Short mmCIF file of C-alpha atoms in Angstrom, two decimals:
data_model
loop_
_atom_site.label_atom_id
_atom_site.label_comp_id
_atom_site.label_asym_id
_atom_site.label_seq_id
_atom_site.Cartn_x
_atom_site.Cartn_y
_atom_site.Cartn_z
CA UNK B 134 0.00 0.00 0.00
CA UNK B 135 1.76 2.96 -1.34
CA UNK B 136 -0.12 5.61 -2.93
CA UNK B 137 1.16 7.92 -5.16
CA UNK B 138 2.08 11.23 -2.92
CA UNK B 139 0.25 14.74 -3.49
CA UNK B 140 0.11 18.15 -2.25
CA UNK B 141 -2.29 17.07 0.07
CA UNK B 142 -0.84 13.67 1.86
CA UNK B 143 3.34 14.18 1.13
CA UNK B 144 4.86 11.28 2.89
CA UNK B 145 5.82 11.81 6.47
CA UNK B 146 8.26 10.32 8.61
CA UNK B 147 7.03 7.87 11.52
CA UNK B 148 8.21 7.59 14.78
CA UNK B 149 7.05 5.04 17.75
CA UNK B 150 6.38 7.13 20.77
CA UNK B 151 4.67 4.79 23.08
CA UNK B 152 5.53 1.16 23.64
CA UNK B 153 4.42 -1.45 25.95
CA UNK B 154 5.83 -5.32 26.68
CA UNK B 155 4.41 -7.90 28.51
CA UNK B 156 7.42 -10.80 27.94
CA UNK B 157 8.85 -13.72 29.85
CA UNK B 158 11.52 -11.40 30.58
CA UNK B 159 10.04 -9.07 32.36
CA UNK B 160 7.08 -6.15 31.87
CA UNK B 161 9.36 -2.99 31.51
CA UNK B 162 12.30 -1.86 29.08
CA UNK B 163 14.44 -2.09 32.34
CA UNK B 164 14.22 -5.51 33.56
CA UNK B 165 14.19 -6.43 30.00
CA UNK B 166 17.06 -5.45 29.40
CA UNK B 167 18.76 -6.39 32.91
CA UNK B 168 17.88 -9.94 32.16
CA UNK B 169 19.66 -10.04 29.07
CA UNK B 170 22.45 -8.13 30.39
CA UNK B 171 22.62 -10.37 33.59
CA UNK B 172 22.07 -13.87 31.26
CA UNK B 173 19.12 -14.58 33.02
CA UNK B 174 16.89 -17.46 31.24
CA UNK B 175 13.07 -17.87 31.47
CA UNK B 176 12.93 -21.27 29.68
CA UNK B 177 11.46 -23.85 31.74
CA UNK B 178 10.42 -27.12 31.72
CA UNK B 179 6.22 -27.30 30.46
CA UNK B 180 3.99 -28.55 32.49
CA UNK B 181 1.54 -29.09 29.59
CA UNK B 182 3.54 -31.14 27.79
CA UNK B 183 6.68 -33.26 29.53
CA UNK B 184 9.94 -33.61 27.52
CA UNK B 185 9.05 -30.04 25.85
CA UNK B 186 10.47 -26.53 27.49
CA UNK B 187 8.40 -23.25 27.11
CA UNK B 188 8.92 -19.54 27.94
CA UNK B 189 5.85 -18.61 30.07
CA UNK B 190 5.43 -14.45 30.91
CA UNK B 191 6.38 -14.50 34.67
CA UNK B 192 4.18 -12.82 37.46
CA UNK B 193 1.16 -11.97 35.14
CA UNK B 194 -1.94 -10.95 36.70
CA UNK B 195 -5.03 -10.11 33.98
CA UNK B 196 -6.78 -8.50 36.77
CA UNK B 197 -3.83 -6.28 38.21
CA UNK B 198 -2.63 -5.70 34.35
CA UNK B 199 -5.99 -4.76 32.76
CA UNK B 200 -8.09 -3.62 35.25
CA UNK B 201 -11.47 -4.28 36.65
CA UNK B 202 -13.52 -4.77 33.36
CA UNK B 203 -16.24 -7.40 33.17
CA UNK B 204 -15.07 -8.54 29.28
CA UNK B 205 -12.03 -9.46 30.25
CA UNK B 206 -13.11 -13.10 30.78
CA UNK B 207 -13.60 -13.06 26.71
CA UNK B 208 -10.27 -12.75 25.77
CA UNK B 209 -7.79 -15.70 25.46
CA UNK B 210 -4.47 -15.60 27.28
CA UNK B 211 -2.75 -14.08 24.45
CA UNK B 212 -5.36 -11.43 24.45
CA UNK B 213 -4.94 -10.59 27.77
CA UNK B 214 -1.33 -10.03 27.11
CA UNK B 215 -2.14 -7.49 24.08
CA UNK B 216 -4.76 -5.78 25.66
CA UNK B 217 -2.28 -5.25 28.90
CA UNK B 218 0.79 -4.31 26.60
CA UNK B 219 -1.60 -1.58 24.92
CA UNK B 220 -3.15 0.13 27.87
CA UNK B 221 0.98 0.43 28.16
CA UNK B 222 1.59 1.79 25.18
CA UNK B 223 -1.06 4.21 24.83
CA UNK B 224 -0.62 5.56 28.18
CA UNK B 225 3.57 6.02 27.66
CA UNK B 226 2.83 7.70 24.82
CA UNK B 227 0.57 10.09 26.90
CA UNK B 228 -2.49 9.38 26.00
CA UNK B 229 -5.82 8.26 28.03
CA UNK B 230 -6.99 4.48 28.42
CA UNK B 231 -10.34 3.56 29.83
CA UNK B 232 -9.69 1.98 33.58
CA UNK B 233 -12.18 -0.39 32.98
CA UNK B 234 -15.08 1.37 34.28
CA UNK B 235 -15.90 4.05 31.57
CA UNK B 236 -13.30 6.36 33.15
CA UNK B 237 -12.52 8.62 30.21
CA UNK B 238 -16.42 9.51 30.24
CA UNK B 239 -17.46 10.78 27.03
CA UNK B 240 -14.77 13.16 25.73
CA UNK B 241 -12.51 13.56 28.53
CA UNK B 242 -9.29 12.02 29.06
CA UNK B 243 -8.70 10.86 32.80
CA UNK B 244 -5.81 11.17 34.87
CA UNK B 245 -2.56 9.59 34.22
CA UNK B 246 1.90 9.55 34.12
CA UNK B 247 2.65 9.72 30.74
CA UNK B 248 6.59 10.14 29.17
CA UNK B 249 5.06 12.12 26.48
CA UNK B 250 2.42 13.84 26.01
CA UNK B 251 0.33 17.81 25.86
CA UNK B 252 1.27 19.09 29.20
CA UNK B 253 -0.84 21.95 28.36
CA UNK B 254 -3.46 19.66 28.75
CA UNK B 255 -6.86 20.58 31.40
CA UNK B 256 -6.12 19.66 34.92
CA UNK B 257 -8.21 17.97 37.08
CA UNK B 258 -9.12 18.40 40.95
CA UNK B 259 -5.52 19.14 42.46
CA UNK B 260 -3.90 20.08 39.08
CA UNK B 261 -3.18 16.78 38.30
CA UNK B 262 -2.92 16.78 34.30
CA UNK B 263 -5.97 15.08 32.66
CA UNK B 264 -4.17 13.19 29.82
CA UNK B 265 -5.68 13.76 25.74
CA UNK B 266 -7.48 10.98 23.87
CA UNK B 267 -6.25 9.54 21.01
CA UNK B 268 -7.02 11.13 17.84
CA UNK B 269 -9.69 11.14 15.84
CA UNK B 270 -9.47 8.38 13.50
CA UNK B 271 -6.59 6.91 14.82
CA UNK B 272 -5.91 3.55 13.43
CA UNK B 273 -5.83 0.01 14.73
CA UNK B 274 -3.57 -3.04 13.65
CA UNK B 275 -3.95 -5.93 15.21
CA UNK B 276 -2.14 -9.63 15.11
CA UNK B 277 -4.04 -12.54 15.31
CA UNK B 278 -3.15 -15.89 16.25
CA UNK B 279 -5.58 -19.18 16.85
CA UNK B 280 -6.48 -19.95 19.95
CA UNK B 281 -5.69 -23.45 20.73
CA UNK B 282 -6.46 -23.96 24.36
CA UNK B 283 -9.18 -26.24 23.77
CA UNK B 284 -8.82 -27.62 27.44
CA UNK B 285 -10.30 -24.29 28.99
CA UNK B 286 -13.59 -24.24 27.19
CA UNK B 287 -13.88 -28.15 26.58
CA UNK B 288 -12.37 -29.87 29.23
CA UNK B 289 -14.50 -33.13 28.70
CA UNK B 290 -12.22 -33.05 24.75
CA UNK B 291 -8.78 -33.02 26.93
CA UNK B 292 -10.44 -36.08 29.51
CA UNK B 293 -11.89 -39.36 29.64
CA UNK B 294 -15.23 -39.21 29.73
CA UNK B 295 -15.64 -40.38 33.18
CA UNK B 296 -16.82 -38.79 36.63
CA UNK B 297 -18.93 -35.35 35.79
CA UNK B 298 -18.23 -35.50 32.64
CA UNK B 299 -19.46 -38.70 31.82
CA UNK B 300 -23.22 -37.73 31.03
CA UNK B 301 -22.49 -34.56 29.18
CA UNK B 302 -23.71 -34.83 25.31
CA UNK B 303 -20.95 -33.24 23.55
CA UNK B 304 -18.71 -30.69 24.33
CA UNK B 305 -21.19 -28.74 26.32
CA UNK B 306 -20.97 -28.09 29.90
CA UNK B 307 -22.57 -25.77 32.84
CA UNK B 308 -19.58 -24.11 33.28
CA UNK B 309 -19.00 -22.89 29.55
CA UNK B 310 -19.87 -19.33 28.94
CA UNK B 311 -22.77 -17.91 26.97
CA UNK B 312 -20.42 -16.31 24.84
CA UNK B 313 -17.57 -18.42 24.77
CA UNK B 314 -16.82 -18.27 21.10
CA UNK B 315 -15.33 -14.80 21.70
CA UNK B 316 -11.99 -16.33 22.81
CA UNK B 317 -11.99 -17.94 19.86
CA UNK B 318 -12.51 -15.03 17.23
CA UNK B 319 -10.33 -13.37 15.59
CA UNK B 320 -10.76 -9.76 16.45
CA UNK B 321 -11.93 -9.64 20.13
CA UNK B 322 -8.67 -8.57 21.43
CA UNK B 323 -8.66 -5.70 19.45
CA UNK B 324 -11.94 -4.87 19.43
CA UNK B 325 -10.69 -4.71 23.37
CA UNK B 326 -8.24 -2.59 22.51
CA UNK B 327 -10.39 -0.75 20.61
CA UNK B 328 -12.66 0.13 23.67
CA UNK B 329 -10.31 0.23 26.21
CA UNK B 330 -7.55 2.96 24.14
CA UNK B 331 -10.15 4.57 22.49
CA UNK B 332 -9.65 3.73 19.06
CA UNK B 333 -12.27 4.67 16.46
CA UNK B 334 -10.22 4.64 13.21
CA UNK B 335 -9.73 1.59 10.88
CA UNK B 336 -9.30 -1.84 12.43
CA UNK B 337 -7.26 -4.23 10.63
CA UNK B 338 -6.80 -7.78 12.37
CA UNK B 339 -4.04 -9.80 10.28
CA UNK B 340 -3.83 -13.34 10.18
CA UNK B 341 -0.48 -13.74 9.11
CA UNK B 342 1.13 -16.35 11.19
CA UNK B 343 3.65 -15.58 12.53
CA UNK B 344 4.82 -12.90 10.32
CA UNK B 345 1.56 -11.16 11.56
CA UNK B 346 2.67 -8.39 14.70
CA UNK B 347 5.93 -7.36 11.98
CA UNK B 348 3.30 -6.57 9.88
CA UNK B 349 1.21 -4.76 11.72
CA UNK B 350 3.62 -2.78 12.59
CA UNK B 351 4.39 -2.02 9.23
CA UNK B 352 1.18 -1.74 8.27
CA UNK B 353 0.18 1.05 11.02
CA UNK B 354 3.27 3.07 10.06
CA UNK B 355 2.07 3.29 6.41
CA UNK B 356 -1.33 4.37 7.56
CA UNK B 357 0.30 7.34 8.91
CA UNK B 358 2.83 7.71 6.60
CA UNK B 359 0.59 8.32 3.48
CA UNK B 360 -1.75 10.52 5.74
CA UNK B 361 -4.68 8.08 5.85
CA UNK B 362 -4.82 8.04 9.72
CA UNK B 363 -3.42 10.77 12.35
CA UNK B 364 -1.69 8.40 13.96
CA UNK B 365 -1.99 4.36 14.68
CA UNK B 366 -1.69 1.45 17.15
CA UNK B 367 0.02 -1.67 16.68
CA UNK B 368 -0.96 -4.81 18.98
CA UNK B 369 -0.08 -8.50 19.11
CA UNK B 370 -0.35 -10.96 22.08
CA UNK B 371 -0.28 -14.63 21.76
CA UNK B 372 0.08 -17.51 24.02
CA UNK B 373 0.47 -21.23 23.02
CA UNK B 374 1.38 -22.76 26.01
CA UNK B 375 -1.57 -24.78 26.69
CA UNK B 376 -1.75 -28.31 25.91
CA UNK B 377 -3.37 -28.13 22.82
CA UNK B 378 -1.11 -25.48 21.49
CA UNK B 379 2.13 -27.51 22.72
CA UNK B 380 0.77 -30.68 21.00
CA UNK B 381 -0.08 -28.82 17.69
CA UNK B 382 3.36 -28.00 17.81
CA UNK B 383 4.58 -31.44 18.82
CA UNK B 384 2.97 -33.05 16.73
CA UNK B 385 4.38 -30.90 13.41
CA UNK B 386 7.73 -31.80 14.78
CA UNK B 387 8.73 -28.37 15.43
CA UNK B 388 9.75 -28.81 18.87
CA UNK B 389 11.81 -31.00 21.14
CA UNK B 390 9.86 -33.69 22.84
CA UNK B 391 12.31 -35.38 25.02
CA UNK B 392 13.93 -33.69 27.24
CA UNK B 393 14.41 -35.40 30.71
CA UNK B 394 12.44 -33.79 33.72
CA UNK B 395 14.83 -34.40 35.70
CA UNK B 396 17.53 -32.48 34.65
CA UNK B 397 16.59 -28.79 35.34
CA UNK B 398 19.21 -27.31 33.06
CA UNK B 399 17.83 -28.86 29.93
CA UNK B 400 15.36 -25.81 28.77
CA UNK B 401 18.12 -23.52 29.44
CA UNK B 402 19.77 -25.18 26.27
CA UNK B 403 16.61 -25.75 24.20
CA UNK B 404 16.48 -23.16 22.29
CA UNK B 405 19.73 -22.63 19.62
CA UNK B 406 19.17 -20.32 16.88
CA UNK B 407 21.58 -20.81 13.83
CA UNK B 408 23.52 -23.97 16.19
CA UNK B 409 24.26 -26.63 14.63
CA UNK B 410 22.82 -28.46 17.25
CA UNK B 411 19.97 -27.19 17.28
CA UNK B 412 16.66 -29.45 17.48
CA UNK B 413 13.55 -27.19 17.16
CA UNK B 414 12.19 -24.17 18.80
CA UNK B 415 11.06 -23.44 22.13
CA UNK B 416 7.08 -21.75 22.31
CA UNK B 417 7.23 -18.65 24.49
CA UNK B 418 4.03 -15.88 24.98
CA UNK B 419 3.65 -12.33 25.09
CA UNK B 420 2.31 -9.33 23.91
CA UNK B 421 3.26 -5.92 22.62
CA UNK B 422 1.88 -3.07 21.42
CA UNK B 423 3.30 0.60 19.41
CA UNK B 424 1.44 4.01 19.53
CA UNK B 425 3.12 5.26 15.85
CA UNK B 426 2.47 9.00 14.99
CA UNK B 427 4.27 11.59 12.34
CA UNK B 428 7.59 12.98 13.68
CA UNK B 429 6.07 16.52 13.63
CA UNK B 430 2.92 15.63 15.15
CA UNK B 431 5.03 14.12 18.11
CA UNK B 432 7.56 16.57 18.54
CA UNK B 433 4.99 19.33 18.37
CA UNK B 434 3.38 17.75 21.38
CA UNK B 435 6.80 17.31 23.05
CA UNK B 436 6.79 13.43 23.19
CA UNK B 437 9.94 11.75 22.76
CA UNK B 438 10.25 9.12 19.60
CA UNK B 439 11.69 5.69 20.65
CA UNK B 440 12.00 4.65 17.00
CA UNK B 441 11.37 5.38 13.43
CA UNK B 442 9.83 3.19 11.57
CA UNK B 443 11.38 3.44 7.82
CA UNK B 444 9.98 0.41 5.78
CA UNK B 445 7.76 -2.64 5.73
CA UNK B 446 7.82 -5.38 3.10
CA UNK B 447 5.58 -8.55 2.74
CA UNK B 448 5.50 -11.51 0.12
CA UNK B 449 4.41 -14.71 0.37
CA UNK B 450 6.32 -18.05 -0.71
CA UNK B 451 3.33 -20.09 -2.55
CA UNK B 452 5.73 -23.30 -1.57
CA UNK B 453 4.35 -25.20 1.24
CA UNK B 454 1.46 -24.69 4.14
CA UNK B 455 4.89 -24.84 6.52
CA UNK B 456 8.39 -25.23 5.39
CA UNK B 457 10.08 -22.59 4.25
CA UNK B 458 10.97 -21.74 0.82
CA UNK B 459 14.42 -23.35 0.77
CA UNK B 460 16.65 -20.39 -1.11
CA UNK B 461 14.43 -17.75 0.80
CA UNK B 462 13.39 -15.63 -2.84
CA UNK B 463 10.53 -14.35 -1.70
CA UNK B 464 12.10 -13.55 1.82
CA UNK B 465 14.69 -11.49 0.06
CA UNK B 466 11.79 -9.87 -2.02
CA UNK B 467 10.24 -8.88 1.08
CA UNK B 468 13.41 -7.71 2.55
CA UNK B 469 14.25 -5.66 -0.33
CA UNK B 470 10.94 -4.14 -0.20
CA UNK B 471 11.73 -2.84 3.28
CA UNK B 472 14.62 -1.57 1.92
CA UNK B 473 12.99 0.25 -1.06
CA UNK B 474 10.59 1.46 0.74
CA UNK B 475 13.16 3.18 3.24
CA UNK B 476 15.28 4.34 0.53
CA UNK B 477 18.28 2.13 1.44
CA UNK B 478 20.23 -0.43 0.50
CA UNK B 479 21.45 -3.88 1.98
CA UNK B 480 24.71 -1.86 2.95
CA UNK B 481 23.30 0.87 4.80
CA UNK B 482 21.92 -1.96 7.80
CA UNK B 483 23.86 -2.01 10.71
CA UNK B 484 22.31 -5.02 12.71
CA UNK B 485 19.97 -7.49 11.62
CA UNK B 486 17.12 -9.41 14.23
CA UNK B 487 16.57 -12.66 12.73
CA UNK B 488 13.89 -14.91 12.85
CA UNK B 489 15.85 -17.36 14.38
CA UNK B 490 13.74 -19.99 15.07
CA UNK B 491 16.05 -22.78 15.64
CA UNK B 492 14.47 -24.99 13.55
CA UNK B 493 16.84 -27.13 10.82
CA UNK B 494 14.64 -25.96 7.38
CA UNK B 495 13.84 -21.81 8.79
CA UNK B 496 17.47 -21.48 10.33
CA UNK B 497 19.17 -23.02 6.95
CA UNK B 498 16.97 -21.01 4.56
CA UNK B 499 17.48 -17.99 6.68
CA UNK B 500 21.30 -18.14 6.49
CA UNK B 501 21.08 -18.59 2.44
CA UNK B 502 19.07 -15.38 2.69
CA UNK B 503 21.38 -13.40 4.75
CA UNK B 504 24.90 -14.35 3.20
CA UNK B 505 23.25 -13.71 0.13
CA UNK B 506 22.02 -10.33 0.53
CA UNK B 507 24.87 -8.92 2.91
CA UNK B 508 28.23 -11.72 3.11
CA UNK B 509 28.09 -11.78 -0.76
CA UNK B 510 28.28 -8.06 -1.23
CA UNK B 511 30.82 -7.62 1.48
CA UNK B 512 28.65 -6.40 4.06
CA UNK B 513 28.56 -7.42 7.64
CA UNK B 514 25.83 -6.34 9.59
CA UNK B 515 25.74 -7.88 13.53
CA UNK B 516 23.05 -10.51 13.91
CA UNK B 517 20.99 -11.45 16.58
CA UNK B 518 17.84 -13.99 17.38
CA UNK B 519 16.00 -12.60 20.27
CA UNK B 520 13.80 -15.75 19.94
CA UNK B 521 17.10 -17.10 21.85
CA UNK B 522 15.77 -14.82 24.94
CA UNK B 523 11.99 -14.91 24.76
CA UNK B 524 10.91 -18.14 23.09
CA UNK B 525 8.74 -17.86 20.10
CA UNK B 526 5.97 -16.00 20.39
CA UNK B 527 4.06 -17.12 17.58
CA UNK B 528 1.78 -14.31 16.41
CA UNK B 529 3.06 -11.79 18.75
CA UNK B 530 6.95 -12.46 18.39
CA UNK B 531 7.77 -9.52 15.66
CA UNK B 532 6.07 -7.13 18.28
CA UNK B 533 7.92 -8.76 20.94
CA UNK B 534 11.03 -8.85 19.71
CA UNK B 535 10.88 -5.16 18.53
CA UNK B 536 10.13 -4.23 22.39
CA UNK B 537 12.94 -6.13 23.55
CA UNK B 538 15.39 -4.56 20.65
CA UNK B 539 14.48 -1.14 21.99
CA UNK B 540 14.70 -2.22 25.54
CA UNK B 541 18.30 -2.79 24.66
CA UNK B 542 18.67 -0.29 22.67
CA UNK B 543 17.87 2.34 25.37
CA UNK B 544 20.39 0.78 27.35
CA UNK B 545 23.05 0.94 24.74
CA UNK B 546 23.55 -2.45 23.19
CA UNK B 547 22.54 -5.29 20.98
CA UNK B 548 21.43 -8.87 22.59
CA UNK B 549 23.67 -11.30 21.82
CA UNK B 550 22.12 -15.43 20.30
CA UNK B 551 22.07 -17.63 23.59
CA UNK B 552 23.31 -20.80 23.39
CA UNK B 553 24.97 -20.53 19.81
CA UNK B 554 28.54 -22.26 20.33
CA UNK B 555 28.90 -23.70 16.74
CA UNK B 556 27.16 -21.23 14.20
CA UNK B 557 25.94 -22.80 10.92
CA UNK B 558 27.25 -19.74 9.23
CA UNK B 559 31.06 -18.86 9.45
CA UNK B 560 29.77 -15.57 6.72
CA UNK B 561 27.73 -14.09 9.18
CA UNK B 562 28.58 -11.56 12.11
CA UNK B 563 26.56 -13.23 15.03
CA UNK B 564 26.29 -11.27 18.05
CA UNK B 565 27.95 -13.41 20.25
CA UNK B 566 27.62 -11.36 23.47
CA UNK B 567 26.34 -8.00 23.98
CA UNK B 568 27.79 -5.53 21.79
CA UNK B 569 27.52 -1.55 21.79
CA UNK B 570 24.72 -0.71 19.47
CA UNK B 571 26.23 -0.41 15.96
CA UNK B 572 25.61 3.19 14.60
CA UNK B 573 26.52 5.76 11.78
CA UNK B 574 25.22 9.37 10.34
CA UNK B 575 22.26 8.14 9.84
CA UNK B 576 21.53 6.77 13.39
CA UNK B 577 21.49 2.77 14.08
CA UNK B 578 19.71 0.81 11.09
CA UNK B 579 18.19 -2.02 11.87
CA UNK B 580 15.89 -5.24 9.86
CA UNK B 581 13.52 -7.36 11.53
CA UNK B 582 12.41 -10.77 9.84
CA UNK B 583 9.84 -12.77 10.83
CA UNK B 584 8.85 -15.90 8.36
CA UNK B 585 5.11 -17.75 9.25
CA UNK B 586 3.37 -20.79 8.37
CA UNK B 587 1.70 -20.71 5.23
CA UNK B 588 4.79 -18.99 3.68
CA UNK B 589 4.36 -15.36 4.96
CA UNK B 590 7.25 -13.41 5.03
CA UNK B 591 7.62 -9.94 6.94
CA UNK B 592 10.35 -7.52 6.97
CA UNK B 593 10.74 -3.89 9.11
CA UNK B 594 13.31 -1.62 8.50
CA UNK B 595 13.97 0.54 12.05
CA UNK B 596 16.11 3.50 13.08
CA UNK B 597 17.15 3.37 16.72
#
């Protein structure tokens, strides 16, 4: 989506000015970044599915996170987690979110901290500042993944039918909800969002696999680029740690199954991005969300950009419903995309965030990609796989691996791949442990891949 430009709607630079995390390591940009620093892992052992690891979100309460709203019991874990990381977002960026109650009343804003933000806003009772709304027609982009915690609505599908749920005709129960279905649609988290940040501009939901949070990222920044929305909201939260989403999982052979209980270090090597001994990846959940706005817009309101948000490019392989295209063509289509759409080239990157899966067919095609586009032109950018940190986040992990980039980023360096001691690659500058953030005239460039089931490929060009 690039429309030619006019008088009216010139192009105009991006900028993130409100972020918000909710990741197994940790809720803020500080302890983020502390864990990394301090080599902290949050793989353990899952209880769902012995022999597996997983990468749960630690210490998250829906209640404490979201507030006291009566929907919340609609939304699936991983909306929860988006929801949460947007009330974050929308609020650093200085704007009003709805406590849960109808506390922004009817065009109000309600009281708040923001980091940015019109401090020549009204006051309220005491002269604290009442915090603005979001624009008018702000938009909303929203990643979707499936729900596949079939155990929470349909417990008698995940038992024997014996003891109370012997007599039951079906799948239905006493306990199910009257509108249970929500938590399995497609856009109730961000029609959430939607009511809870006060969004009333376009709402996109994408579908994408797990390409789908790089995307909307992208696709939020264009919205405002081209001038058809003041400013926009990026979301994705996704969980797959239940049983059901393990044994999906399992059962695709994308993960490692046999692990010993026993031996508590075992998760804490799992997951080995671009290792040759690598054996699969290891599922993690989260959420993030990005309040994106025009440079001028934000600096006339004195907030404070995180990020700019250059380029977006998407392509899809038309190979297989999960392997990867093995040479990674259309990948380096979408890449160069990115790239055009920035108005750079492969050169002018300074650090690259893999996908990283750890998988043998995504890690191998990945590493074609990136000698070809950077080793065989002489370029080195520094590579990293925050997947090696977080887990894989399905859905939500271009979103969450953005928020954990500028985590690091605000603390001055790049996160190095754990657990990579024999790197399939001998072409490619691997971050090996932390490293200052790379940098040049034109700030610290940075590309984001994400590759999904289905073939969808996602790439986001950054300036730090």
């Amino acid at each position: 989506m690039q429309p030619p430009s006019s008088p009216f709607h010139p192009p105009r630079r991006v900028v993130i000015t409100g972020a918000g995390a909710v990741t197994p390591l940790g809720h803020t940009p500080q302890d983020m970044a502390r864990a990394i620093r301090e080599g902290r892992s949050p793989f353990r052992h899952a209880p769902a599915l012995p022999g597996a690891a997983c990468a749960p979100v630690p210490d998250f309460d829906a209640a404490t996170a979201t507030g006291r709203w009566r929907h919340r019991r609609y939304l699936s874990r991983g909306g929860q987690l988006a929801l949460a990381a947007a009330l974050t977002a929308t609020r650093q960026a200085g704007y009003a979110c709805d406590n849960g109650t109808g506390g922004t009343g009817g065009t109000g804003g309600i009281r708040g901290m923001g980091r940015a933000g019109d401090t020549g806003s009204a006051t309220g009772d005491g002269g604290t500042p009442l915090l603005p709304r979001l624009p008018d027609d702000t938009a909303l982009v929203a990643a979707s993944g499936p729900n596949m915690d079939v155990g929470a609505d349909f417990p008698a599908a995940c038992a024997p039918r014996t003891g109370d749920y012997a007599a039951l005709s079906g799948l239905e129960h006493p306990d199910l909800d009257a509108l249970w279905m929500l938590r399995w649609l497609p856009n109730t988290a961000a029609s959430a969002v939607a009511m809870r940040c006060g969004v009333r501009g376009e709402g996109l939901v994408l579908g994408t696999a797990c390409a789908a949070s790089l995307q909307a990222v992208g696709e939020a920044a264009r919205r405002v680029r081209w001038g058809l929305a003041p400013a926009a909201l990026a979301v994705g939260g996704d969980s797959r740690l239940s049983e059901g989403g393990l044994l999906g999982y399992a059962r695709a052979g994308a993960i490692q199954r046999d692990m010993d209980p026993a031996d508590a270090d075992a998760p804490h090597r799992a997951c080995r991005p671009f290792d040759a001994a690598r054996r699969g990846f290891v599922p993690g959940e989260g959420g993030a969300a990005f309040v994106l706005e025009p440079l001028d817009t934000a600096l006339a309101r004195r907030a404070t950009p995180l990020a700019e948000v250059l380029g977006m490019g998407a392509t899809l392989d038309g190979h297989a419903l999960t392997a990867p295209e093995p040479d990674a063509r259309r990948a380096e289509a979408a890449v160069r995309g990115a790239l055009a759409e920035a108005g750079l080239a492969p050169g002018d990157v300074h650090w690259v965030a893999a996908h990283g899966t750890g998988t043998a067919l995504n890690d191998a095609a990945e590493i074609r990609l990136l000698e070809r586009l950077f080793a065989d032109a002489g370029h080195a950018p520094a590579v990293t796989a925050v997947k090696s940190w977080t887990g894989h986040c399905a859905s939500a992990c271009g979103a969450v691996e953005l928020a954990v980039l500028l985590a690091c980023a605000a603390d001055g360096f790049l996160p190095p791949v754990r657990n990579l001691t024999t790197p399939e690659s001998a072409r490619l500058d691997f971050v090996r442990q932390p490293r200052p953030l790379p940098a040049s005239g034109k700030g610290s460039i940075g590309l984001l891949l994400n590759f999904g089931f289905g073939g969808q490929n996602a790439a986001l060009v950054v300036r730090l």
